Amino acid sequence: MVRFGIVGTGRISDWILKGAVTEPRFKAVAVCSRSEDTAIAFIRKHPEAFDEDALAFTSVEDMARCDKVDAIYIGTPNSTHCAYTLTCLKHGKHVLCEKPLGCSEAEVREMTAASGKYGAALMEAMISTLNPNFRAAVARIPEIGRIRLFRAGYCQYSTRYDALKEGIVSNSFNPQMGGGALEDIGVYTTFPAAALFGEPEGVSASFDTMPSAFGDITLQGNILLSYPGMGAVLSFSKTADSLTETEICGEKGNIILDNIHNCRKAEFAAHNAPSAGRGPTATRELIREGLEMDDYHYEFKEFIDVVESGRIESDINSHRVSIINAGIMDKARNYR
């Protein structure tokens, strides 16, 4: 068993526990929140995850010092990720930290370096690339020939956008807390691009923003990545929904994912003979469909595999991929 402490009692911590408890090697033993009452309430809210003797903390430092905790999941605002992760790693605790891992490439480099220094595992909690349908699709990529285009989009009308229009700025929008459309959901497009294709030669971007007392808030955006012989077009929004599929387009065929955030269906389509648009539509072949377990099960399975193997990073959500992804996001934010 790997004994976990949970830092943060927001919605994401509710969600991840549903998947975590389906991994038999997972055991929740502690919660950290700003108030002890909130931590205790969270423990009682999830009897499927916590025993009656679970510990409540109000300090990440105290949790990290606790010898009853092996690993720590961090699900607090993005602006806290780096400091909390460094504290936990310093005390030898393995860390599964929510996406985005850090608020800049510099932060991510500092975090991954600390993982190596203290010999504790660190993984960015990105479910997309650990999804079994995504993994099955990746295995078919050699069949589509030379890749020419990656097109990914994740647009979801935020449950907090209406409040934002009334002047109420939640953490997920607040730029001072590391929030915004890029950080909250755009990362679901940039991280797979980094995992699949590595560091791009060029990054350009455009954003729609609105002013606030906390600074300009990013509502939606588009990022263009250039690689030798190919490009990536990434779109994201917290102000509109989209049903657009994600595609990896090659010279011999396409890989199609119904959703880059959490793929439920992956398909392969071989190219037909060139016909100036007058030939038959490409036939889709199902690669994989459906998930046998909760979305977050696969995230905890991968992380616990890493911990039990004695490694400090995942082969899939690796430190290198997290660094590249943070660099892409930095360049996009700073593009003029």
mmCIF file of C-alpha atoms in Angstrom:
data_model
loop_
_atom_site.group_PDB
_atom_site.id
_atom_site.type_symbol
_atom_site.label_atom_id
_atom_site.label_comp_id
_atom_site.label_asym_id
_atom_site.label_seq_id
_atom_site.Cartn_x
_atom_site.Cartn_y
_atom_site.Cartn_z
ATOM 1 C CA MET A 1 0.000 0.000 0.000
ATOM 2 C CA VAL A 2 1.077 3.564 -0.718
ATOM 3 C CA ARG A 3 -0.247 5.879 1.991
ATOM 4 C CA PHE A 4 -1.435 9.192 0.538
ATOM 5 C CA GLY A 5 -2.006 12.605 2.002
ATOM 6 C CA ILE A 6 -4.399 14.834 0.058
ATOM 7 C CA VAL A 7 -3.637 18.561 -0.090
ATOM 8 C CA GLY A 8 -6.726 20.566 -1.040
ATOM 9 C CA THR A 9 -10.410 19.844 -0.533
ATOM 10 C CA GLY A 10 -11.895 21.323 -3.701
ATOM 11 C CA ARG A 11 -13.804 19.596 -6.498
ATOM 12 C CA ILE A 12 -10.713 18.103 -8.093
ATOM 13 C CA SER A 13 -9.887 16.245 -4.869
ATOM 14 C CA ASP A 14 -13.440 14.866 -4.827
ATOM 15 C CA TRP A 15 -13.016 13.669 -8.393
ATOM 16 C CA ILE A 16 -9.608 12.073 -8.050
ATOM 17 C CA LEU A 17 -10.612 10.070 -4.982
ATOM 18 C CA LYS A 18 -13.295 8.251 -6.975
ATOM 19 C CA GLY A 19 -10.604 6.842 -9.221
ATOM 20 C CA ALA A 20 -7.898 6.504 -6.603
ATOM 21 C CA VAL A 21 -9.937 4.163 -4.395
ATOM 22 C CA THR A 22 -10.294 1.714 -7.307
ATOM 23 C CA GLU A 23 -6.516 1.184 -7.271
ATOM 24 C CA PRO A 24 -5.960 -1.520 -4.608
ATOM 25 C CA ARG A 25 -2.518 -0.179 -3.646
ATOM 26 C CA PHE A 26 -3.912 3.268 -2.767
ATOM 27 C CA LYS A 27 -4.644 4.205 0.826
ATOM 28 C CA ALA A 28 -5.763 7.694 1.927
ATOM 29 C CA VAL A 29 -4.486 8.525 5.402
ATOM 30 C CA ALA A 30 -4.483 12.324 5.694
ATOM 31 C CA VAL A 31 -5.936 15.600 4.422
ATOM 32 C CA CYS A 32 -4.486 19.089 4.510
ATOM 33 C CA SER A 33 -6.667 22.194 4.290
ATOM 34 C CA ARG A 34 -6.483 25.781 5.499
ATOM 35 C CA SER A 35 -8.766 24.904 8.413
ATOM 36 C CA GLU A 36 -8.879 21.740 10.479
ATOM 37 C CA ASP A 37 -12.686 21.733 10.334
ATOM 38 C CA THR A 38 -12.594 21.690 6.524
ATOM 39 C CA ALA A 39 -10.087 18.843 6.511
ATOM 40 C CA ILE A 40 -12.185 16.801 8.947
ATOM 41 C CA ALA A 41 -15.342 17.496 6.930
ATOM 42 C CA PHE A 42 -13.586 16.267 3.774
ATOM 43 C CA ILE A 43 -12.520 13.058 5.515
ATOM 44 C CA ARG A 44 -16.091 12.419 6.665
ATOM 45 C CA LYS A 45 -17.398 13.224 3.187
ATOM 46 C CA HIS A 46 -15.358 10.340 1.743
ATOM 47 C CA PRO A 47 -15.761 7.284 4.015
ATOM 48 C CA GLU A 48 -14.937 5.072 1.020
ATOM 49 C CA ALA A 49 -11.419 6.512 1.041
ATOM 50 C CA PHE A 50 -10.550 7.340 4.652
ATOM 51 C CA ASP A 51 -10.532 5.339 7.869
ATOM 52 C CA GLU A 52 -11.790 6.910 11.071
ATOM 53 C CA ASP A 53 -8.200 7.518 12.227
ATOM 54 C CA ALA A 54 -7.267 9.631 9.185
ATOM 55 C CA LEU A 55 -5.207 12.698 10.061
ATOM 56 C CA ALA A 56 -6.202 16.342 9.513
ATOM 57 C CA PHE A 57 -3.488 18.929 8.857
ATOM 58 C CA THR A 58 -3.491 22.689 8.286
ATOM 59 C CA SER A 59 0.187 22.795 7.248
ATOM 60 C CA VAL A 60 1.752 21.100 4.206
ATOM 61 C CA GLU A 61 5.057 21.148 6.057
ATOM 62 C CA ASP A 62 3.553 19.180 8.955
ATOM 63 C CA MET A 63 1.981 16.655 6.585
ATOM 64 C CA ALA A 64 5.284 16.245 4.757
ATOM 65 C CA ARG A 65 7.049 15.543 8.056
ATOM 66 C CA CYS A 66 4.533 12.858 9.050
ATOM 67 C CA ASP A 67 6.004 9.335 8.916
ATOM 68 C CA LYS A 68 2.532 7.862 8.326
ATOM 69 C CA VAL A 69 2.410 9.470 4.857
ATOM 70 C CA ASP A 70 4.347 8.042 1.883
ATOM 71 C CA ALA A 71 3.054 10.185 -0.976
ATOM 72 C CA ILE A 72 1.137 13.439 -1.366
ATOM 73 C CA TYR A 73 -1.406 14.516 -3.963
ATOM 74 C CA ILE A 74 -1.518 18.288 -4.477
ATOM 75 C CA GLY A 75 -4.842 19.651 -5.722
ATOM 76 C CA THR A 76 -4.604 23.303 -4.690
ATOM 77 C CA PRO A 77 -4.482 26.458 -6.909
ATOM 78 C CA ASN A 78 -1.739 26.455 -9.527
ATOM 79 C CA SER A 79 0.210 29.248 -7.832
ATOM 80 C CA THR A 80 0.879 26.959 -4.844
ATOM 81 C CA HIS A 81 2.106 23.918 -6.773
ATOM 82 C CA CYS A 82 5.804 24.710 -6.813
ATOM 83 C CA ALA A 83 6.200 25.658 -3.153
ATOM 84 C CA TYR A 84 4.088 22.775 -1.867
ATOM 85 C CA THR A 85 5.855 20.256 -4.098
ATOM 86 C CA LEU A 86 9.309 21.415 -3.007
ATOM 87 C CA THR A 87 8.280 21.138 0.643
ATOM 88 C CA CYS A 88 7.029 17.579 0.180
ATOM 89 C CA LEU A 89 10.004 16.406 -1.877
ATOM 90 C CA LYS A 90 12.427 17.891 0.660
ATOM 91 C CA HIS A 91 10.975 15.539 3.263
ATOM 92 C CA GLY A 92 11.218 12.531 0.944
ATOM 93 C CA LYS A 93 7.523 12.380 0.050
ATOM 94 C CA HIS A 94 6.541 11.295 -3.455
ATOM 95 C CA VAL A 95 4.361 13.907 -5.167
ATOM 96 C CA LEU A 96 1.498 13.636 -7.633
ATOM 97 C CA CYS A 97 0.777 17.267 -8.484
ATOM 98 C CA GLU A 98 -2.191 18.558 -10.452
ATOM 99 C CA LYS A 99 -1.713 20.051 -13.874
ATOM 100 C CA PRO A 100 -0.127 22.363 -14.761
ATOM 101 C CA LEU A 101 2.816 21.192 -12.691
ATOM 102 C CA GLY A 102 4.190 24.706 -12.291
ATOM 103 C CA CYS A 103 3.351 28.240 -13.403
ATOM 104 C CA SER A 104 6.488 28.524 -15.554
ATOM 105 C CA GLU A 105 9.250 26.438 -17.088
ATOM 106 C CA ALA A 106 11.599 27.743 -14.394
ATOM 107 C CA GLU A 107 9.311 26.420 -11.660
ATOM 108 C CA VAL A 108 8.960 23.027 -13.338
ATOM 109 C CA ARG A 109 12.722 22.724 -13.750
ATOM 110 C CA GLU A 110 13.185 23.515 -10.056
ATOM 111 C CA MET A 111 10.567 20.921 -9.095
ATOM 112 C CA THR A 112 11.988 18.140 -11.263
ATOM 113 C CA ALA A 113 15.515 18.914 -10.074
ATOM 114 C CA ALA A 114 14.312 18.561 -6.470
ATOM 115 C CA SER A 115 12.781 15.190 -7.322
ATOM 116 C CA GLY A 116 16.213 14.000 -8.418
ATOM 117 C CA LYS A 117 18.014 15.624 -5.499
ATOM 118 C CA TYR A 118 15.802 14.018 -2.838
ATOM 119 C CA GLY A 119 15.135 10.761 -4.702
ATOM 120 C CA ALA A 120 11.345 11.126 -4.468
ATOM 121 C CA ALA A 121 8.966 10.540 -7.367
ATOM 122 C CA LEU A 122 7.236 13.485 -9.013
ATOM 123 C CA MET A 123 4.543 13.252 -11.693
ATOM 124 C CA GLU A 124 2.229 15.787 -13.294
ATOM 125 C CA ALA A 125 -1.364 14.663 -12.850
ATOM 126 C CA MET A 126 -2.399 14.741 -16.508
ATOM 127 C CA ILE A 127 -5.051 12.104 -17.205
ATOM 128 C CA SER A 128 -5.167 12.564 -20.994
ATOM 129 C CA THR A 129 -1.891 10.860 -21.856
ATOM 130 C CA LEU A 130 -2.498 7.973 -19.404
ATOM 131 C CA ASN A 131 -5.937 7.181 -20.831
ATOM 132 C CA PRO A 132 -5.948 3.611 -22.292
ATOM 133 C CA ASN A 133 -7.720 4.771 -25.463
ATOM 134 C CA PHE A 134 -5.084 7.436 -26.004
ATOM 135 C CA ARG A 135 -2.324 4.899 -25.408
ATOM 136 C CA ALA A 136 -3.901 2.474 -27.899
ATOM 137 C CA ALA A 137 -4.123 5.251 -30.469
ATOM 138 C CA VAL A 138 -0.469 6.205 -29.954
ATOM 139 C CA ALA A 139 0.526 2.606 -30.711
ATOM 140 C CA ARG A 140 -1.089 2.967 -34.175
ATOM 141 C CA ILE A 141 0.709 6.184 -35.123
ATOM 142 C CA PRO A 142 3.425 4.424 -37.184
ATOM 143 C CA GLU A 143 0.680 3.306 -39.599
ATOM 144 C CA ILE A 144 -0.280 6.848 -40.644
ATOM 145 C CA GLY A 145 3.124 7.634 -42.133
ATOM 146 C CA ARG A 146 4.844 10.977 -41.845
ATOM 147 C CA ILE A 147 2.830 13.210 -39.514
ATOM 148 C CA ARG A 148 1.868 16.555 -41.001
ATOM 149 C CA LEU A 149 -0.690 18.028 -38.614
ATOM 150 C CA PHE A 150 -1.896 17.690 -35.032
ATOM 151 C CA ARG A 151 -5.217 19.380 -34.405
ATOM 152 C CA ALA A 152 -6.555 19.409 -30.846
ATOM 153 C CA GLY A 153 -9.259 21.405 -29.115
ATOM 154 C CA TYR A 154 -10.817 21.521 -25.690
ATOM 155 C CA CYS A 155 -13.585 24.064 -25.261
ATOM 156 C CA GLN A 156 -15.896 23.816 -22.267
ATOM 157 C CA TYR A 157 -18.244 26.505 -20.991
ATOM 158 C CA SER A 158 -17.108 27.060 -17.440
ATOM 159 C CA THR A 159 -19.529 26.628 -14.566
ATOM 160 C CA ARG A 160 -17.887 29.757 -13.120
ATOM 161 C CA TYR A 161 -18.056 31.954 -16.213
ATOM 162 C CA ASP A 162 -21.502 33.376 -15.394
ATOM 163 C CA ALA A 163 -20.205 34.410 -11.962
ATOM 164 C CA LEU A 164 -17.149 35.939 -13.622
ATOM 165 C CA LYS A 165 -19.400 38.123 -15.762
ATOM 166 C CA GLU A 166 -20.889 39.405 -12.509
ATOM 167 C CA GLY A 167 -17.437 40.285 -11.199
ATOM 168 C CA ILE A 168 -16.807 37.178 -9.074
ATOM 169 C CA VAL A 169 -13.344 35.827 -9.952
ATOM 170 C CA SER A 170 -12.768 32.179 -8.988
ATOM 171 C CA ASN A 171 -9.302 30.657 -8.601
ATOM 172 C CA SER A 172 -9.639 28.873 -11.952
ATOM 173 C CA PHE A 173 -9.854 32.296 -13.680
ATOM 174 C CA ASN A 174 -7.681 34.380 -11.341
ATOM 175 C CA PRO A 175 -4.286 35.074 -12.981
ATOM 176 C CA GLN A 176 -2.720 35.775 -9.576
ATOM 177 C CA MET A 177 -3.582 32.192 -8.582
ATOM 178 C CA GLY A 178 -2.209 30.785 -11.838
ATOM 179 C CA GLY A 179 -5.675 30.524 -13.364
ATOM 180 C CA GLY A 180 -7.029 31.198 -16.838
ATOM 181 C CA ALA A 181 -8.172 29.268 -19.887
ATOM 182 C CA LEU A 182 -4.660 28.189 -20.899
ATOM 183 C CA GLU A 183 -3.709 26.907 -17.464
ATOM 184 C CA ASP A 184 -7.074 25.343 -16.663
ATOM 185 C CA ILE A 185 -7.959 23.564 -19.899
ATOM 186 C CA GLY A 186 -5.557 24.671 -22.637
ATOM 187 C CA VAL A 187 -2.953 22.489 -20.937
ATOM 188 C CA TYR A 188 -4.969 19.466 -22.081
ATOM 189 C CA THR A 189 -3.945 20.341 -25.644
ATOM 190 C CA THR A 190 -0.361 21.473 -25.039
ATOM 191 C CA PHE A 191 0.695 18.539 -22.855
ATOM 192 C CA PRO A 192 -0.246 15.797 -25.392
ATOM 193 C CA ALA A 193 1.531 17.817 -28.084
ATOM 194 C CA ALA A 194 4.658 17.895 -25.927
ATOM 195 C CA ALA A 195 4.340 14.172 -25.156
ATOM 196 C CA LEU A 196 3.824 13.155 -28.790
ATOM 197 C CA PHE A 197 6.135 15.519 -30.656
ATOM 198 C CA GLY A 198 8.554 17.046 -28.170
ATOM 199 C CA GLU A 199 9.792 20.610 -28.177
ATOM 200 C CA PRO A 200 8.537 22.738 -31.084
ATOM 201 C CA GLU A 201 10.708 25.014 -33.185
ATOM 202 C CA GLY A 202 8.220 27.845 -32.922
ATOM 203 C CA VAL A 203 5.236 28.924 -30.824
ATOM 204 C CA SER A 204 2.689 31.616 -31.658
ATOM 205 C CA ALA A 205 -0.561 32.379 -29.902
ATOM 206 C CA SER A 206 -3.606 34.603 -29.625
ATOM 207 C CA PHE A 207 -5.909 35.052 -26.635
ATOM 208 C CA ASP A 208 -9.228 36.644 -25.766
ATOM 209 C CA THR A 209 -9.029 38.312 -22.380
ATOM 210 C CA MET A 210 -11.047 40.470 -20.008
ATOM 211 C CA PRO A 211 -9.701 42.965 -17.466
ATOM 212 C CA SER A 212 -10.089 42.445 -13.731
ATOM 213 C CA ALA A 213 -8.683 43.748 -10.460
ATOM 214 C CA PHE A 214 -6.324 40.753 -10.532
ATOM 215 C CA GLY A 215 -5.017 41.418 -14.047
ATOM 216 C CA ASP A 216 -6.152 40.330 -17.494
ATOM 217 C CA ILE A 217 -8.080 37.057 -17.399
ATOM 218 C CA THR A 218 -7.607 34.642 -20.303
ATOM 219 C CA LEU A 219 -10.977 33.361 -21.534
ATOM 220 C CA GLN A 220 -9.943 31.414 -24.620
ATOM 221 C CA GLY A 221 -7.117 31.118 -27.086
ATOM 222 C CA ASN A 222 -5.349 29.468 -29.997
ATOM 223 C CA ILE A 223 -1.772 28.226 -30.168
ATOM 224 C CA LEU A 224 0.221 27.278 -33.256
ATOM 225 C CA LEU A 225 3.259 25.027 -32.871
ATOM 226 C CA SER A 226 5.757 24.444 -35.654
ATOM 227 C CA TYR A 227 7.874 21.305 -35.984
ATOM 228 C CA PRO A 228 10.075 20.163 -38.875
ATOM 229 C CA GLY A 229 7.601 19.269 -41.642
ATOM 230 C CA MET A 230 4.496 19.540 -39.464
ATOM 231 C CA GLY A 231 2.390 21.858 -37.367
ATOM 232 C CA ALA A 232 -0.003 21.721 -34.430
ATOM 233 C CA VAL A 233 -3.171 23.788 -34.074
ATOM 234 C CA LEU A 234 -4.474 23.972 -30.502
ATOM 235 C CA SER A 235 -7.712 25.682 -29.442
ATOM 236 C CA PHE A 236 -9.273 26.077 -26.007
ATOM 237 C CA SER A 237 -12.057 28.060 -24.386
ATOM 238 C CA LYS A 238 -13.851 28.461 -21.065
ATOM 239 C CA THR A 239 -16.628 30.533 -22.663
ATOM 240 C CA ALA A 240 -17.987 28.092 -25.260
ATOM 241 C CA ASP A 241 -18.422 24.376 -25.850
ATOM 242 C CA SER A 242 -17.036 22.495 -28.840
ATOM 243 C CA LEU A 243 -17.660 19.001 -30.178
ATOM 244 C CA THR A 244 -14.587 19.018 -32.437
ATOM 245 C CA GLU A 245 -12.541 15.820 -32.564
ATOM 246 C CA THR A 246 -8.772 15.674 -32.181
ATOM 247 C CA GLU A 247 -6.745 14.390 -35.120
ATOM 248 C CA ILE A 248 -3.222 13.252 -35.780
ATOM 249 C CA CYS A 249 -2.946 13.608 -39.561
ATOM 250 C CA GLY A 250 -0.354 11.653 -41.495
ATOM 251 C CA GLU A 251 0.445 11.101 -45.151
ATOM 252 C CA LYS A 252 -1.056 7.589 -45.030
ATOM 253 C CA GLY A 253 -3.982 8.101 -42.678
ATOM 254 C CA ASN A 254 -5.422 9.707 -39.582
ATOM 255 C CA ILE A 255 -5.809 8.919 -35.898
ATOM 256 C CA ILE A 256 -9.057 10.397 -34.533
ATOM 257 C CA LEU A 257 -9.814 10.944 -30.838
ATOM 258 C CA ASP A 258 -13.280 11.976 -29.735
ATOM 259 C CA ASN A 259 -11.893 14.087 -26.878
ATOM 260 C CA ILE A 260 -8.349 15.127 -26.061
ATOM 261 C CA HIS A 261 -9.220 15.768 -22.413
ATOM 262 C CA ASN A 262 -10.304 12.207 -21.678
ATOM 263 C CA CYS A 263 -10.640 10.041 -24.766
ATOM 264 C CA ARG A 264 -13.618 7.703 -24.842
ATOM 265 C CA LYS A 265 -13.188 6.554 -28.457
ATOM 266 C CA ALA A 266 -10.141 6.272 -30.712
ATOM 267 C CA GLU A 267 -10.314 5.492 -34.442
ATOM 268 C CA PHE A 268 -7.985 4.950 -37.389
ATOM 269 C CA ALA A 269 -8.746 6.058 -40.959
ATOM 270 C CA ALA A 270 -6.481 5.052 -43.850
ATOM 271 C CA HIS A 271 -6.351 7.448 -46.770
ATOM 272 C CA ASN A 272 -8.242 6.633 -49.929
ATOM 273 C CA ALA A 273 -6.620 7.198 -53.297
ATOM 274 C CA PRO A 274 -6.397 10.913 -54.244
ATOM 275 C CA SER A 275 -9.594 11.950 -56.029
ATOM 276 C CA ALA A 276 -9.817 15.756 -55.876
ATOM 277 C CA GLY A 277 -12.561 15.478 -53.292
ATOM 278 C CA ARG A 278 -14.804 13.298 -55.448
ATOM 279 C CA GLY A 279 -13.931 9.889 -54.039
ATOM 280 C CA PRO A 280 -15.437 7.931 -51.138
ATOM 281 C CA THR A 281 -15.169 9.134 -47.577
ATOM 282 C CA ALA A 282 -12.406 7.488 -45.585
ATOM 283 C CA THR A 283 -13.622 4.478 -43.589
ATOM 284 C CA ARG A 284 -12.995 4.622 -39.869
ATOM 285 C CA GLU A 285 -11.725 1.606 -37.958
ATOM 286 C CA LEU A 286 -12.315 1.457 -34.222
ATOM 287 C CA ILE A 287 -9.078 1.242 -32.250
ATOM 288 C CA ARG A 288 -10.543 1.255 -28.759
ATOM 289 C CA GLU A 289 -13.698 2.490 -27.059
ATOM 290 C CA GLY A 290 -14.871 2.958 -23.486
ATOM 291 C CA LEU A 291 -13.051 2.881 -20.153
ATOM 292 C CA GLU A 292 -13.159 -0.053 -17.776
ATOM 293 C CA MET A 293 -12.279 2.052 -14.734
ATOM 294 C CA ASP A 294 -12.850 5.589 -13.470
ATOM 295 C CA ASP A 295 -10.871 8.234 -15.369
ATOM 296 C CA TYR A 296 -8.484 8.889 -12.500
ATOM 297 C CA HIS A 297 -7.756 5.235 -11.779
ATOM 298 C CA TYR A 298 -5.158 5.197 -14.556
ATOM 299 C CA GLU A 299 -3.397 8.256 -13.149
ATOM 300 C CA PHE A 300 -2.963 6.697 -9.722
ATOM 301 C CA LYS A 301 -2.018 3.323 -11.182
ATOM 302 C CA GLU A 302 0.798 4.900 -13.180
ATOM 303 C CA PHE A 303 2.029 6.959 -10.252
ATOM 304 C CA ILE A 304 2.003 4.039 -7.814
ATOM 305 C CA ASP A 305 3.793 1.898 -10.423
ATOM 306 C CA VAL A 306 6.519 4.564 -10.521
ATOM 307 C CA VAL A 307 6.773 4.722 -6.722
ATOM 308 C CA GLU A 308 6.900 0.962 -6.268
ATOM 309 C CA SER A 309 9.525 0.569 -8.991
ATOM 310 C CA GLY A 310 11.872 2.976 -7.221
ATOM 311 C CA ARG A 311 11.881 5.407 -10.152
ATOM 312 C CA ILE A 312 11.414 9.149 -9.730
ATOM 313 C CA GLU A 313 9.410 9.773 -12.910
ATOM 314 C CA SER A 314 6.896 8.219 -15.268
ATOM 315 C CA ASP A 315 7.938 7.092 -18.722
ATOM 316 C CA ILE A 316 4.744 8.704 -20.076
ATOM 317 C CA ASN A 317 4.174 11.844 -17.969
ATOM 318 C CA SER A 318 7.903 12.299 -17.669
ATOM 319 C CA HIS A 319 9.833 15.230 -16.262
ATOM 320 C CA ARG A 320 11.025 16.065 -19.766
ATOM 321 C CA VAL A 321 7.470 16.283 -21.088
ATOM 322 C CA SER A 322 6.431 18.509 -18.176
ATOM 323 C CA ILE A 323 9.378 20.839 -18.863
ATOM 324 C CA ILE A 324 8.607 21.024 -22.584
ATOM 325 C CA ASN A 325 4.936 21.653 -21.877
ATOM 326 C CA ALA A 326 5.748 24.453 -19.428
ATOM 327 C CA GLY A 327 8.026 25.996 -22.042
ATOM 328 C CA ILE A 328 5.263 25.918 -24.647
ATOM 329 C CA MET A 329 2.882 27.612 -22.231
ATOM 330 C CA ASP A 330 5.490 30.259 -21.337
ATOM 331 C CA LYS A 331 6.122 31.083 -24.995
ATOM 332 C CA ALA A 332 2.384 31.225 -25.713
ATOM 333 C CA ARG A 333 1.751 33.603 -22.801
ATOM 334 C CA ASN A 334 4.642 35.834 -23.831
ATOM 335 C CA TYR A 335 3.934 35.829 -27.576
ATOM 336 C CA ARG A 336 3.405 39.256 -29.110
#
